[in-house]
mmCIF file of C-alpha atoms in Angstrom:
data_model
loop_
_atom_site.group_PDB
_atom_site.id
_atom_site.type_symbol
_atom_site.label_atom_id
_atom_site.label_comp_id
_atom_site.label_asym_id
_atom_site.label_seq_id
_atom_site.Cartn_x
_atom_site.Cartn_y
_atom_site.Cartn_z
ATOM 1 C CA MET A 1 -0.243 -3.350 28.610
ATOM 2 C CA THR A 2 2.779 -5.517 29.424
ATOM 3 C CA ALA A 3 5.868 -6.380 27.396
ATOM 4 C CA ALA A 4 4.562 -9.888 26.769
ATOM 5 C CA ARG A 5 1.203 -8.600 25.535
ATOM 6 C CA LEU A 6 2.803 -5.997 23.297
ATOM 7 C CA ARG A 7 5.027 -8.661 21.764
ATOM 8 C CA THR A 8 2.054 -10.957 21.176
ATOM 9 C CA TYR A 9 -0.178 -8.236 19.713
ATOM 10 C CA SER A 10 2.624 -7.013 17.449
ATOM 11 C CA LEU A 11 3.318 -10.494 16.088
ATOM 12 C CA ILE A 12 -0.394 -11.142 15.515
ATOM 13 C CA LEU A 13 -0.755 -7.879 13.625
ATOM 14 C CA LEU A 14 2.368 -8.462 11.517
ATOM 15 C CA ILE A 15 1.135 -11.911 10.510
ATOM 16 C CA ALA A 16 -2.290 -10.472 9.692
ATOM 17 C CA TYR A 17 -0.699 -7.704 7.586
ATOM 18 C CA ALA A 18 1.418 -10.210 5.670
ATOM 19 C CA LEU A 19 -1.560 -12.476 4.954
ATOM 20 C CA ALA A 20 -3.724 -9.542 3.881
ATOM 21 C CA ILE A 21 -1.072 -8.133 1.536
ATOM 22 C CA ILE A 22 -0.288 -11.517 -0.024
ATOM 23 C CA SER A 23 -3.986 -12.304 -0.494
ATOM 24 C CA TRP A 24 -4.662 -8.894 -2.004
ATOM 25 C CA ILE A 25 -1.838 -9.305 -4.515
ATOM 26 C CA VAL A 26 -2.774 -12.892 -5.417
ATOM 27 C CA LEU A 27 -6.412 -11.943 -5.994
ATOM 28 C CA SER A 28 -5.555 -8.870 -8.058
ATOM 29 C CA ARG A 29 -5.881 -8.715 -11.823
ATOM 30 C CA GLY A 30 -3.025 -6.856 -13.428
ATOM 31 C CA LEU A 31 -2.692 -3.499 -11.710
ATOM 32 C CA LEU A 32 -6.197 -3.657 -10.183
ATOM 33 C CA ASP A 33 -7.298 -5.283 -6.938
ATOM 34 C CA ILE A 34 -10.459 -7.351 -6.480
ATOM 35 C CA ASN A 35 -12.492 -4.163 -6.039
ATOM 36 C CA GLY A 36 -11.312 -2.722 -9.342
ATOM 37 C CA LYS A 37 -9.028 -0.169 -7.674
ATOM 38 C CA PRO A 38 -5.333 0.239 -8.496
ATOM 39 C CA LEU A 39 -2.994 -1.589 -6.140
ATOM 40 C CA GLY A 40 -1.736 1.037 -3.734
ATOM 41 C CA THR A 41 -4.872 3.144 -4.466
ATOM 42 C CA ASP A 42 -3.644 6.706 -3.748
ATOM 43 C CA PHE A 43 -0.255 5.966 -5.269
ATOM 44 C CA ALA A 44 -2.078 5.881 -8.612
ATOM 45 C CA SER A 45 -2.441 9.655 -8.276
ATOM 46 C CA PHE A 46 1.289 10.090 -7.617
ATOM 47 C CA TYR A 47 2.243 7.888 -10.556
ATOM 48 C CA ALA A 48 -0.158 9.553 -13.007
ATOM 49 C CA ALA A 49 1.052 13.011 -11.960
ATOM 50 C CA GLY A 50 4.671 11.935 -12.273
ATOM 51 C CA SER A 51 4.076 10.529 -15.753
ATOM 52 C CA LEU A 52 2.504 13.812 -16.869
ATOM 53 C CA ALA A 53 5.512 15.675 -15.508
ATOM 54 C CA LEU A 54 7.827 13.388 -17.480
ATOM 55 C CA ASP A 55 5.817 14.269 -20.599
ATOM 56 C CA ASP A 56 6.510 17.988 -19.941
ATOM 57 C CA ARG A 57 2.903 18.482 -18.875
ATOM 58 C CA ALA A 58 3.462 19.115 -15.176
ATOM 59 C CA VAL A 59 0.952 21.989 -15.048
ATOM 60 C CA SER A 60 -1.733 19.544 -16.206
ATOM 61 C CA VAL A 61 -1.610 17.619 -12.926
ATOM 62 C CA TYR A 62 -3.827 20.346 -11.447
ATOM 63 C CA ASP A 63 -6.428 19.861 -14.178
ATOM 64 C CA MET A 64 -8.654 17.040 -12.901
ATOM 65 C CA THR A 65 -9.894 16.126 -16.379
ATOM 66 C CA ILE A 66 -6.380 15.626 -17.753
ATOM 67 C CA HIS A 67 -5.111 13.945 -14.594
ATOM 68 C CA TYR A 68 -8.026 11.500 -14.541
ATOM 69 C CA ALA A 69 -7.585 10.801 -18.236
ATOM 70 C CA ARG A 70 -4.002 9.744 -17.530
ATOM 71 C CA GLU A 71 -5.163 7.509 -14.650
ATOM 72 C CA ARG A 72 -7.735 5.866 -16.926
ATOM 73 C CA GLN A 73 -5.046 5.402 -19.555
ATOM 74 C CA LEU A 74 -2.861 3.635 -17.001
ATOM 75 C CA PHE A 75 -5.462 1.636 -15.062
ATOM 76 C CA GLY A 76 -8.477 1.271 -17.316
ATOM 77 C CA THR A 77 -11.595 3.282 -18.008
ATOM 78 C CA HIS A 78 -13.452 2.012 -14.934
ATOM 79 C CA ALA A 79 -10.771 2.913 -12.392
ATOM 80 C CA PRO A 80 -11.927 5.448 -9.772
ATOM 81 C CA TYR A 81 -10.336 8.864 -9.665
ATOM 82 C CA TYR A 82 -7.574 9.706 -7.164
ATOM 83 C CA ALA A 83 -7.019 13.447 -7.080
ATOM 84 C CA TRP A 84 -3.734 15.342 -6.903
ATOM 85 C CA PHE A 85 -3.665 18.397 -4.632
ATOM 86 C CA TYR A 86 -0.040 18.380 -3.484
ATOM 87 C CA PRO A 87 2.291 21.363 -3.888
ATOM 88 C CA PRO A 88 4.691 21.134 -6.849
ATOM 89 C CA PHE A 89 7.453 20.015 -4.445
ATOM 90 C CA PHE A 90 6.051 16.496 -4.466
ATOM 91 C CA LEU A 91 6.455 16.211 -8.230
ATOM 92 C CA LEU A 92 10.212 16.089 -7.612
ATOM 93 C CA ILE A 93 9.551 12.642 -6.124
ATOM 94 C CA ALA A 94 6.612 11.562 -8.274
ATOM 95 C CA ALA A 95 8.337 12.222 -11.608
ATOM 96 C CA PRO A 96 11.403 9.986 -10.980
ATOM 97 C CA LEU A 97 9.142 7.216 -9.672
ATOM 98 C CA ALA A 98 7.069 7.366 -12.856
ATOM 99 C CA ALA A 99 10.180 6.409 -14.833
ATOM 100 C CA PHE A 100 9.700 2.857 -13.464
ATOM 101 C CA SER A 101 6.850 0.486 -14.177
ATOM 102 C CA TYR A 102 3.912 1.034 -11.842
ATOM 103 C CA LEU A 103 4.472 -1.991 -9.605
ATOM 104 C CA SER A 104 8.213 -1.336 -9.435
ATOM 105 C CA ALA A 105 7.614 2.299 -8.521
ATOM 106 C CA LEU A 106 5.082 1.327 -5.832
ATOM 107 C CA THR A 107 7.516 -1.213 -4.367
ATOM 108 C CA VAL A 108 10.446 1.224 -4.345
ATOM 109 C CA TRP A 109 8.302 3.973 -2.830
ATOM 110 C CA GLN A 110 6.963 1.791 -0.022
ATOM 111 C CA PHE A 111 10.258 0.073 0.769
ATOM 112 C CA VAL A 112 12.460 3.178 0.799
ATOM 113 C CA THR A 113 10.079 5.373 2.802
ATOM 114 C CA PHE A 114 9.341 2.602 5.309
ATOM 115 C CA ALA A 115 13.087 2.068 5.760
ATOM 116 C CA LEU A 116 13.502 5.790 6.490
ATOM 117 C CA TYR A 117 10.688 5.727 9.043
ATOM 118 C CA PHE A 118 12.022 2.576 10.706
ATOM 119 C CA ALA A 119 15.576 3.937 10.842
ATOM 120 C CA VAL A 120 14.417 7.175 12.481
ATOM 121 C CA ILE A 121 12.393 5.361 15.155
ATOM 122 C CA CYS A 122 15.340 3.059 15.781
ATOM 123 C CA ALA A 123 17.632 6.059 16.244
ATOM 124 C CA ILE A 124 15.145 7.684 18.664
ATOM 125 C CA LEU A 125 14.907 4.542 20.795
ATOM 126 C CA LEU A 126 18.672 4.134 20.884
ATOM 127 C CA THR A 127 19.097 7.600 22.410
ATOM 128 C CA GLY A 128 17.486 6.443 25.649
ATOM 129 C CA PRO A 129 18.488 4.013 28.400
ATOM 130 C CA LEU A 130 16.216 1.262 27.106
ATOM 131 C CA LYS A 131 17.334 -2.286 27.731
ATOM 132 C CA ARG A 132 18.282 -4.281 24.650
ATOM 133 C CA SER A 133 15.171 -6.450 24.981
ATOM 134 C CA HIS A 134 12.963 -3.382 25.284
ATOM 135 C CA THR A 135 14.587 -1.774 22.240
ATOM 136 C CA VAL A 136 13.946 -4.902 20.180
ATOM 137 C CA LEU A 137 10.355 -4.950 21.427
ATOM 138 C CA GLY A 138 10.006 -1.283 20.519
ATOM 139 C CA LEU A 139 11.177 -1.930 16.981
ATOM 140 C CA LEU A 140 8.748 -4.836 16.694
ATOM 141 C CA ALA A 141 5.938 -2.505 17.751
ATOM 142 C CA THR A 142 7.259 0.099 15.297
ATOM 143 C CA ALA A 143 6.811 -2.315 12.399
ATOM 144 C CA ALA A 144 3.416 -3.496 13.684
ATOM 145 C CA PHE A 145 2.018 0.007 14.311
ATOM 146 C CA PRO A 146 -1.410 -0.212 12.588
ATOM 147 C CA ALA A 147 -0.873 3.077 10.759
ATOM 148 C CA VAL A 148 1.909 1.255 8.887
ATOM 149 C CA PHE A 149 -0.589 -1.148 7.348
ATOM 150 C CA ILE A 150 -3.004 1.668 6.478
ATOM 151 C CA ASN A 151 -0.217 3.605 4.786
ATOM 152 C CA LEU A 152 0.906 0.514 2.869
ATOM 153 C CA GLY A 153 -2.628 -0.148 1.681
ATOM 154 C CA HIS A 154 -3.018 3.391 0.376
ATOM 155 C CA GLY A 155 0.494 3.692 -1.080
ATOM 156 C CA GLN A 156 0.663 6.988 0.776
ATOM 157 C CA ASN A 157 3.402 9.237 2.135
ATOM 158 C CA GLY A 158 2.923 8.757 5.881
ATOM 159 C CA PHE A 159 6.285 6.982 6.203
ATOM 160 C CA LEU A 160 8.082 9.931 4.636
ATOM 161 C CA THR A 161 6.232 12.460 6.803
ATOM 162 C CA ALA A 162 7.024 10.546 9.996
ATOM 163 C CA ALA A 163 10.671 10.138 8.989
ATOM 164 C CA LEU A 164 11.134 13.848 8.238
ATOM 165 C CA LEU A 165 9.387 15.050 11.397
ATOM 166 C CA GLY A 166 10.957 12.444 13.667
ATOM 167 C CA GLY A 167 14.391 12.943 12.135
ATOM 168 C CA ALA A 168 14.213 16.717 12.501
ATOM 169 C CA LEU A 169 13.206 16.474 16.161
ATOM 170 C CA LEU A 170 15.920 13.898 16.829
ATOM 171 C CA VAL A 171 18.809 15.962 15.437
ATOM 172 C CA LEU A 172 17.568 19.428 16.426
ATOM 173 C CA PRO A 173 19.487 19.676 19.752
ATOM 174 C CA ARG A 174 22.834 18.861 18.091
ATOM 175 C CA ARG A 175 22.448 19.741 14.412
ATOM 176 C CA PRO A 176 19.885 22.554 14.075
ATOM 177 C CA ILE A 177 20.714 23.306 10.438
ATOM 178 C CA LEU A 178 20.071 19.703 9.371
ATOM 179 C CA ALA A 179 16.874 19.771 11.428
ATOM 180 C CA GLY A 180 15.813 22.929 9.609
ATOM 181 C CA ILE A 181 16.384 21.273 6.248
ATOM 182 C CA LEU A 182 14.205 18.325 7.288
ATOM 183 C CA PHE A 183 11.503 20.677 8.569
ATOM 184 C CA GLY A 184 11.670 22.540 5.259
ATOM 185 C CA LEU A 185 11.204 19.330 3.293
ATOM 186 C CA LEU A 186 7.949 18.789 5.205
ATOM 187 C CA ALA A 187 6.497 21.690 3.212
ATOM 188 C CA TYR A 188 5.083 19.129 0.795
ATOM 189 C CA LYS A 189 2.415 18.638 3.529
ATOM 190 C CA PRO A 190 1.514 22.300 4.167
ATOM 191 C CA GLN A 191 -1.344 21.389 6.537
ATOM 192 C CA PHE A 192 1.306 20.315 9.058
ATOM 193 C CA GLY A 193 2.987 23.715 9.041
ATOM 194 C CA LEU A 194 0.775 25.381 11.664
ATOM 195 C CA VAL A 195 2.757 24.423 14.762
ATOM 196 C CA ILE A 196 6.396 23.937 13.780
ATOM 197 C CA PRO A 197 7.288 27.588 12.927
ATOM 198 C CA VAL A 198 5.701 28.881 16.153
ATOM 199 C CA VAL A 199 7.543 26.313 18.252
ATOM 200 C CA LEU A 200 10.898 27.067 16.642
ATOM 201 C CA LEU A 201 10.349 30.774 17.250
ATOM 202 C CA ALA A 202 9.395 30.144 20.880
ATOM 203 C CA ALA A 203 12.540 28.069 21.379
ATOM 204 C CA GLY A 204 14.780 30.614 19.636
ATOM 205 C CA GLN A 205 15.965 28.077 17.083
ATOM 206 C CA TRP A 206 17.120 30.733 14.631
ATOM 207 C CA ARG A 207 19.556 28.560 12.676
ATOM 208 C CA SER A 208 16.910 25.925 12.184
ATOM 209 C CA ILE A 209 14.369 28.544 11.101
ATOM 210 C CA GLY A 210 16.841 29.971 8.601
ATOM 211 C CA ALA A 211 17.687 26.540 7.201
ATOM 212 C CA ALA A 212 13.998 25.668 6.857
ATOM 213 C CA ALA A 213 13.222 28.939 5.076
ATOM 214 C CA MET A 214 16.142 28.476 2.686
ATOM 215 C CA THR A 215 15.085 24.892 1.994
ATOM 216 C CA VAL A 216 11.544 25.934 1.094
ATOM 217 C CA ALA A 217 12.878 28.767 -1.094
ATOM 218 C CA ALA A 218 15.209 26.330 -2.866
ATOM 219 C CA LEU A 219 12.331 23.919 -3.457
ATOM 220 C CA ILE A 220 10.169 26.696 -4.914
ATOM 221 C CA LEU A 221 12.936 27.888 -7.227
ATOM 222 C CA GLY A 222 13.820 24.306 -8.134
ATOM 223 C CA THR A 223 10.270 23.405 -9.126
ATOM 224 C CA MET A 224 9.980 26.606 -11.147
ATOM 225 C CA ALA A 225 13.223 25.782 -12.949
ATOM 226 C CA VAL A 226 12.207 22.183 -13.667
ATOM 227 C CA PHE A 227 8.478 22.541 -14.355
ATOM 228 C CA GLY A 228 8.108 26.235 -15.201
ATOM 229 C CA PRO A 229 6.697 29.146 -13.156
ATOM 230 C CA ASP A 230 3.113 28.397 -14.218
ATOM 231 C CA ILE A 231 3.138 25.303 -12.009
ATOM 232 C CA TRP A 232 2.684 27.492 -8.926
ATOM 233 C CA THR A 233 -0.148 29.472 -10.498
ATOM 234 C CA ALA A 234 -1.930 26.211 -11.267
ATOM 235 C CA PHE A 235 -1.377 24.925 -7.737
ATOM 236 C CA ALA A 236 -2.697 28.148 -6.196
ATOM 237 C CA ALA A 237 -5.808 27.920 -8.342
ATOM 238 C CA SER A 238 -6.459 24.357 -7.147
ATOM 239 C CA THR A 239 -6.316 25.073 -3.410
ATOM 240 C CA GLU A 240 -9.876 26.370 -3.083
ATOM 241 C CA LEU A 241 -11.278 23.255 -4.768
ATOM 242 C CA SER A 242 -9.138 20.939 -2.653
ATOM 243 C CA ARG A 243 -10.247 22.681 0.561
ATOM 244 C CA LYS A 244 -13.894 22.321 -0.430
ATOM 245 C CA MET A 245 -13.719 18.735 -1.669
ATOM 246 C CA LEU A 246 -11.322 17.133 0.774
ATOM 247 C CA LEU A 247 -12.179 19.063 3.918
ATOM 248 C CA GLN A 248 -15.466 20.948 3.964
ATOM 249 C CA ASP A 249 -17.590 18.501 1.942
ATOM 250 C CA GLY A 250 -15.742 15.420 3.207
ATOM 251 C CA ASP A 251 -15.533 13.738 -0.189
ATOM 252 C CA VAL A 252 -12.897 11.368 1.224
ATOM 253 C CA GLY A 253 -15.231 10.511 4.131
ATOM 254 C CA PHE A 254 -15.302 12.258 7.486
ATOM 255 C CA GLU A 255 -14.660 8.903 9.166
ATOM 256 C CA LYS A 256 -11.231 8.836 7.483
ATOM 257 C CA LEU A 257 -10.320 12.328 8.688
ATOM 258 C CA GLN A 258 -8.933 12.412 12.225
ATOM 259 C CA SER A 259 -9.408 16.067 13.196
ATOM 260 C CA VAL A 260 -11.887 17.863 15.425
ATOM 261 C CA PHE A 261 -13.064 19.706 12.284
ATOM 262 C CA ALA A 262 -14.063 16.370 10.738
ATOM 263 C CA ALA A 263 -15.694 15.234 13.987
ATOM 264 C CA VAL A 264 -17.945 18.307 14.085
ATOM 265 C CA ARG A 265 -18.893 17.825 10.432
ATOM 266 C CA MET A 266 -19.515 14.107 10.999
ATOM 267 C CA TRP A 267 -21.885 15.005 13.854
ATOM 268 C CA GLY A 268 -23.862 17.317 11.558
ATOM 269 C CA GLY A 269 -22.236 20.622 12.483
ATOM 270 C CA SER A 270 -21.917 23.399 9.928
ATOM 271 C CA VAL A 271 -18.683 24.299 8.187
ATOM 272 C CA SER A 272 -18.501 27.544 10.182
ATOM 273 C CA LEU A 273 -18.926 25.718 13.490
ATOM 274 C CA ALA A 274 -16.315 23.134 12.498
ATOM 275 C CA TYR A 275 -13.800 25.850 11.640
ATOM 276 C CA ALA A 276 -14.556 27.643 14.920
ATOM 277 C CA VAL A 277 -14.042 24.526 17.058
ATOM 278 C CA GLN A 278 -10.916 23.584 15.134
ATOM 279 C CA GLY A 279 -9.615 27.124 15.519
ATOM 280 C CA VAL A 280 -10.042 27.030 19.292
ATOM 281 C CA LEU A 281 -8.310 23.651 19.607
ATOM 282 C CA SER A 282 -5.497 24.719 17.271
ATOM 283 C CA ALA A 283 -4.920 27.936 19.226
ATOM 284 C CA VAL A 284 -4.825 26.064 22.550
ATOM 285 C CA VAL A 285 -2.475 23.426 21.187
ATOM 286 C CA ILE A 286 -0.131 25.923 19.531
ATOM 287 C CA GLY A 287 0.039 28.093 22.635
ATOM 288 C CA SER A 288 0.594 25.193 25.023
ATOM 289 C CA VAL A 289 3.221 23.425 22.925
ATOM 290 C CA ALA A 290 5.086 26.716 22.491
ATOM 291 C CA GLN A 291 5.135 27.029 26.289
ATOM 292 C CA VAL A 292 6.606 23.528 26.570
ATOM 293 C CA TRP A 293 9.337 24.364 24.081
ATOM 294 C CA ARG A 294 10.108 27.660 25.761
ATOM 295 C CA SER A 295 10.345 26.228 29.291
ATOM 296 C CA SER A 296 11.057 22.490 29.251
ATOM 297 C CA ARG A 297 14.515 20.991 29.617
ATOM 298 C CA ASP A 298 13.440 17.546 28.386
ATOM 299 C CA ASN A 299 14.035 17.185 24.635
ATOM 300 C CA ASP A 300 12.055 13.938 24.470
ATOM 301 C CA ILE A 301 8.944 15.503 26.001
ATOM 302 C CA LYS A 302 9.269 18.521 23.708
ATOM 303 C CA ALA A 303 9.545 16.272 20.655
ATOM 304 C CA ALA A 304 6.574 14.116 21.704
ATOM 305 C CA ALA A 305 4.465 17.211 22.379
ATOM 306 C CA LEU A 306 5.245 18.713 18.976
ATOM 307 C CA SER A 307 4.490 15.455 17.141
ATOM 308 C CA VAL A 308 1.030 15.133 18.687
ATOM 309 C CA ALA A 309 0.347 18.881 18.427
ATOM 310 C CA THR A 310 1.129 18.785 14.697
ATOM 311 C CA ALA A 311 -1.684 16.293 14.184
ATOM 312 C CA LEU A 312 -4.180 17.983 16.522
ATOM 313 C CA ALA A 313 -3.713 21.494 15.116
ATOM 314 C CA SER A 314 -4.443 20.526 11.511
ATOM 315 C CA PRO A 315 -8.026 20.194 10.234
ATOM 316 C CA HIS A 316 -6.880 17.843 7.469
ATOM 317 C CA VAL A 317 -5.403 14.676 8.983
ATOM 318 C CA LEU A 318 -6.226 11.361 7.345
ATOM 319 C CA ASP A 319 -5.768 8.003 9.059
ATOM 320 C CA TYR A 320 -2.525 7.273 7.198
ATOM 321 C CA ASP A 321 -1.199 10.628 8.477
ATOM 322 C CA LEU A 322 -1.330 9.107 11.965
ATOM 323 C CA MET A 323 2.104 7.758 11.101
ATOM 324 C CA ILE A 324 3.449 10.951 12.693
ATOM 325 C CA LEU A 325 2.342 9.535 16.044
ATOM 326 C CA GLY A 326 5.079 6.922 15.660
ATOM 327 C CA PRO A 327 7.818 9.401 16.640
ATOM 328 C CA ALA A 328 5.612 10.707 19.492
ATOM 329 C CA ILE A 329 5.275 7.215 20.959
ATOM 330 C CA ALA A 330 9.012 6.578 20.550
ATOM 331 C CA PHE A 331 10.020 9.841 22.252
ATOM 332 C CA MET A 332 7.581 9.155 25.096
ATOM 333 C CA ALA A 333 9.022 5.658 25.501
ATOM 334 C CA VAL A 334 12.494 7.171 25.894
ATOM 335 C CA ALA A 335 11.209 9.750 28.408
ATOM 336 C CA ILE A 336 9.543 6.990 30.415
ATOM 337 C CA ALA A 337 12.720 4.900 30.355
ATOM 338 C CA LYS A 338 14.657 7.872 31.730
ATOM 339 C CA HIS A 339 12.240 9.097 34.373
ATOM 340 C CA GLY A 340 9.802 6.278 35.070
ATOM 341 C CA ALA A 341 6.173 5.853 34.060
ATOM 342 C CA ARG A 342 2.785 6.393 35.582
ATOM 343 C CA ARG A 343 0.572 3.410 34.795
ATOM 344 C CA TYR A 344 -1.951 5.460 32.824
ATOM 345 C CA GLU A 345 0.838 6.695 30.536
ATOM 346 C CA ILE A 346 1.492 3.181 29.293
ATOM 347 C CA THR A 347 -2.230 2.688 28.728
ATOM 348 C CA ALA A 348 -2.461 5.962 26.795
ATOM 349 C CA LEU A 349 0.485 5.025 24.577
ATOM 350 C CA ALA A 350 -1.101 1.641 23.908
ATOM 351 C CA ALA A 351 -4.399 3.322 22.964
ATOM 352 C CA VAL A 352 -2.688 5.726 20.553
ATOM 353 C CA TRP A 353 -0.675 2.849 19.052
ATOM 354 C CA LEU A 354 -3.814 0.773 18.456
ATOM 355 C CA ALA A 355 -6.210 3.587 17.453
ATOM 356 C CA PRO A 356 -5.413 3.686 13.696
ATOM 357 C CA LEU A 357 -6.522 0.052 13.393
ATOM 358 C CA VAL A 358 -10.101 0.697 14.514
ATOM 359 C CA THR A 359 -10.773 4.418 14.284
ATOM 360 C CA ARG A 360 -12.220 4.455 10.764
ATOM 361 C CA GLY A 361 -14.593 1.556 11.412
ATOM 362 C CA VAL A 362 -15.722 2.858 14.799
ATOM 363 C CA SER A 363 -16.213 6.395 13.443
ATOM 364 C CA SER A 364 -18.259 5.094 10.547
ATOM 365 C CA ALA A 365 -20.444 2.896 12.770
ATOM 366 C CA THR A 366 -20.861 5.107 15.837
ATOM 367 C CA GLY A 367 -19.572 8.603 15.040
ATOM 368 C CA ILE A 368 -16.956 8.306 17.806
ATOM 369 C CA PRO A 369 -13.519 9.543 16.611
ATOM 370 C CA LEU A 370 -11.321 7.210 18.655
ATOM 371 C CA ALA A 371 -7.988 8.381 17.246
ATOM 372 C CA LEU A 372 -8.825 12.031 17.948
ATOM 373 C CA ILE A 373 -9.811 11.203 21.526
ATOM 374 C CA ALA A 374 -6.637 9.152 22.042
ATOM 375 C CA MET A 375 -4.467 11.991 20.710
ATOM 376 C CA ILE A 376 -6.114 14.582 22.960
ATOM 377 C CA VAL A 377 -5.644 12.347 26.003
ATOM 378 C CA LEU A 378 -2.000 11.683 25.142
ATOM 379 C CA TYR A 379 -1.356 15.374 24.581
ATOM 380 C CA GLY A 380 -2.848 16.152 27.979
ATOM 381 C CA ILE A 381 -0.631 13.525 29.595
ATOM 382 C CA ILE A 382 2.471 14.987 27.928
ATOM 383 C CA GLN A 383 1.531 18.448 29.167
ATOM 384 C CA TYR A 384 0.976 17.141 32.705
ATOM 385 C CA ARG A 385 4.303 15.299 32.724
ATOM 386 C CA ASP A 386 6.114 18.427 31.556
ATOM 387 C CA ARG A 387 4.504 20.654 34.174
ATOM 388 C CA ALA A 388 5.196 18.123 36.942
ATOM 389 C CA ALA A 389 8.835 17.887 35.859
ATOM 390 C CA ARG A 390 9.218 21.671 35.836
ATOM 391 C CA ALA A 391 7.599 21.920 39.270
ATOM 392 C CA ASP A 392 9.991 19.294 40.637
ATOM 393 C CA SER A 393 12.927 21.122 39.090
ATOM 394 C CA SER A 394 11.802 24.433 40.619
ATOM 395 C CA ARG A 395 11.538 22.835 44.065
ATOM 396 C CA LEU A 396 15.020 21.342 43.723
ATOM 397 C CA ASP A 397 16.473 24.679 42.605
ATOM 398 C CA SER A 398 14.711 26.442 45.482
ATOM 399 C CA GLY A 399 15.972 23.861 47.959
ATOM 400 C CA ALA A 400 19.537 24.187 46.693
ATOM 401 C CA SER A 401 19.367 27.973 46.975
ATOM 402 C CA ASN A 402 18.064 27.789 50.546
ATOM 403 C CA ALA A 403 20.790 25.302 51.463
ATOM 404 C CA MET A 404 23.468 27.672 50.136
ATOM 405 C CA LEU A 405 21.995 30.515 52.176
#
């Protein structure tokens, strides 16, 4: 992977995205695409839930019959169902969006969250000693990252997740309270909460932990005040069904899920075996990333490690959730600019960058989870770089001590 190739591939992908989006819109009929699905697909769930909340029926979003009835009312009786399993926090976004027309809400949602993601990646790249040309190239690759197109097609929240996680990691060294607030806002994706609390504890980030806890408490109290206390009872009752449908039975398709749990299930393994394998990987990842955060002096490596670990530790990671690898790639690019790169590191970053484009198709055709493999390889490379850096630092400290003696 060279700068010239990255520029060329990024431009090709951006042109392809633009043509695909324009064609899809031109060929659509009203709010439905040529396949009879709502434009933005998953966003239909957000919009229907938000409209129910605006009608003072927020608790009903966790009743599939009522939620689907609202989707059919909005998009026609033949529209497929897009379920809602998010915590009540997310209704604080979905309800205001539902005050707009559907297409306006979809446009605002995609534009604003993409701008947040892009701004965060830009800020990460600007913290390093990258040349101006390399920074521009990095931002071009940021826009062309294939997960961007997947997220746009699904109308999903990957941009927001990447912006919150990347932003929190960026400001944590200087503004831990703000970082804690951003971490707390990530609670709308509870499956990504396995690693972050452990890492913050390992690093002794007490102010950030306190800010995150207070943010989550404020969100809980806020949703109870706005939508009523029963909203949380309804959400709790829906979690067992969501775990069974979305994860264990793979109703969304195991080829779309990017976890080792999904890989085991895709290969015919039992639910118990899949949980066991996922548990082992999650434990290894959590323990190793906590060690990095406890011992490393390199904030960029720590941030990259946490970003990848967040994805690997969760059993429920869809291909649009791979947006959180955007910050990981950006932090690694800054670390490489500061300390130099091993050739295989560039190749690994290129593989992770490209993986979302092909992983679903390859998984469906061959059963090979390319994105999962790429993430594991990148995580191993980050761990190796951190250990090598700490070994070098120990040798330098030892040499300085001997010289003083």
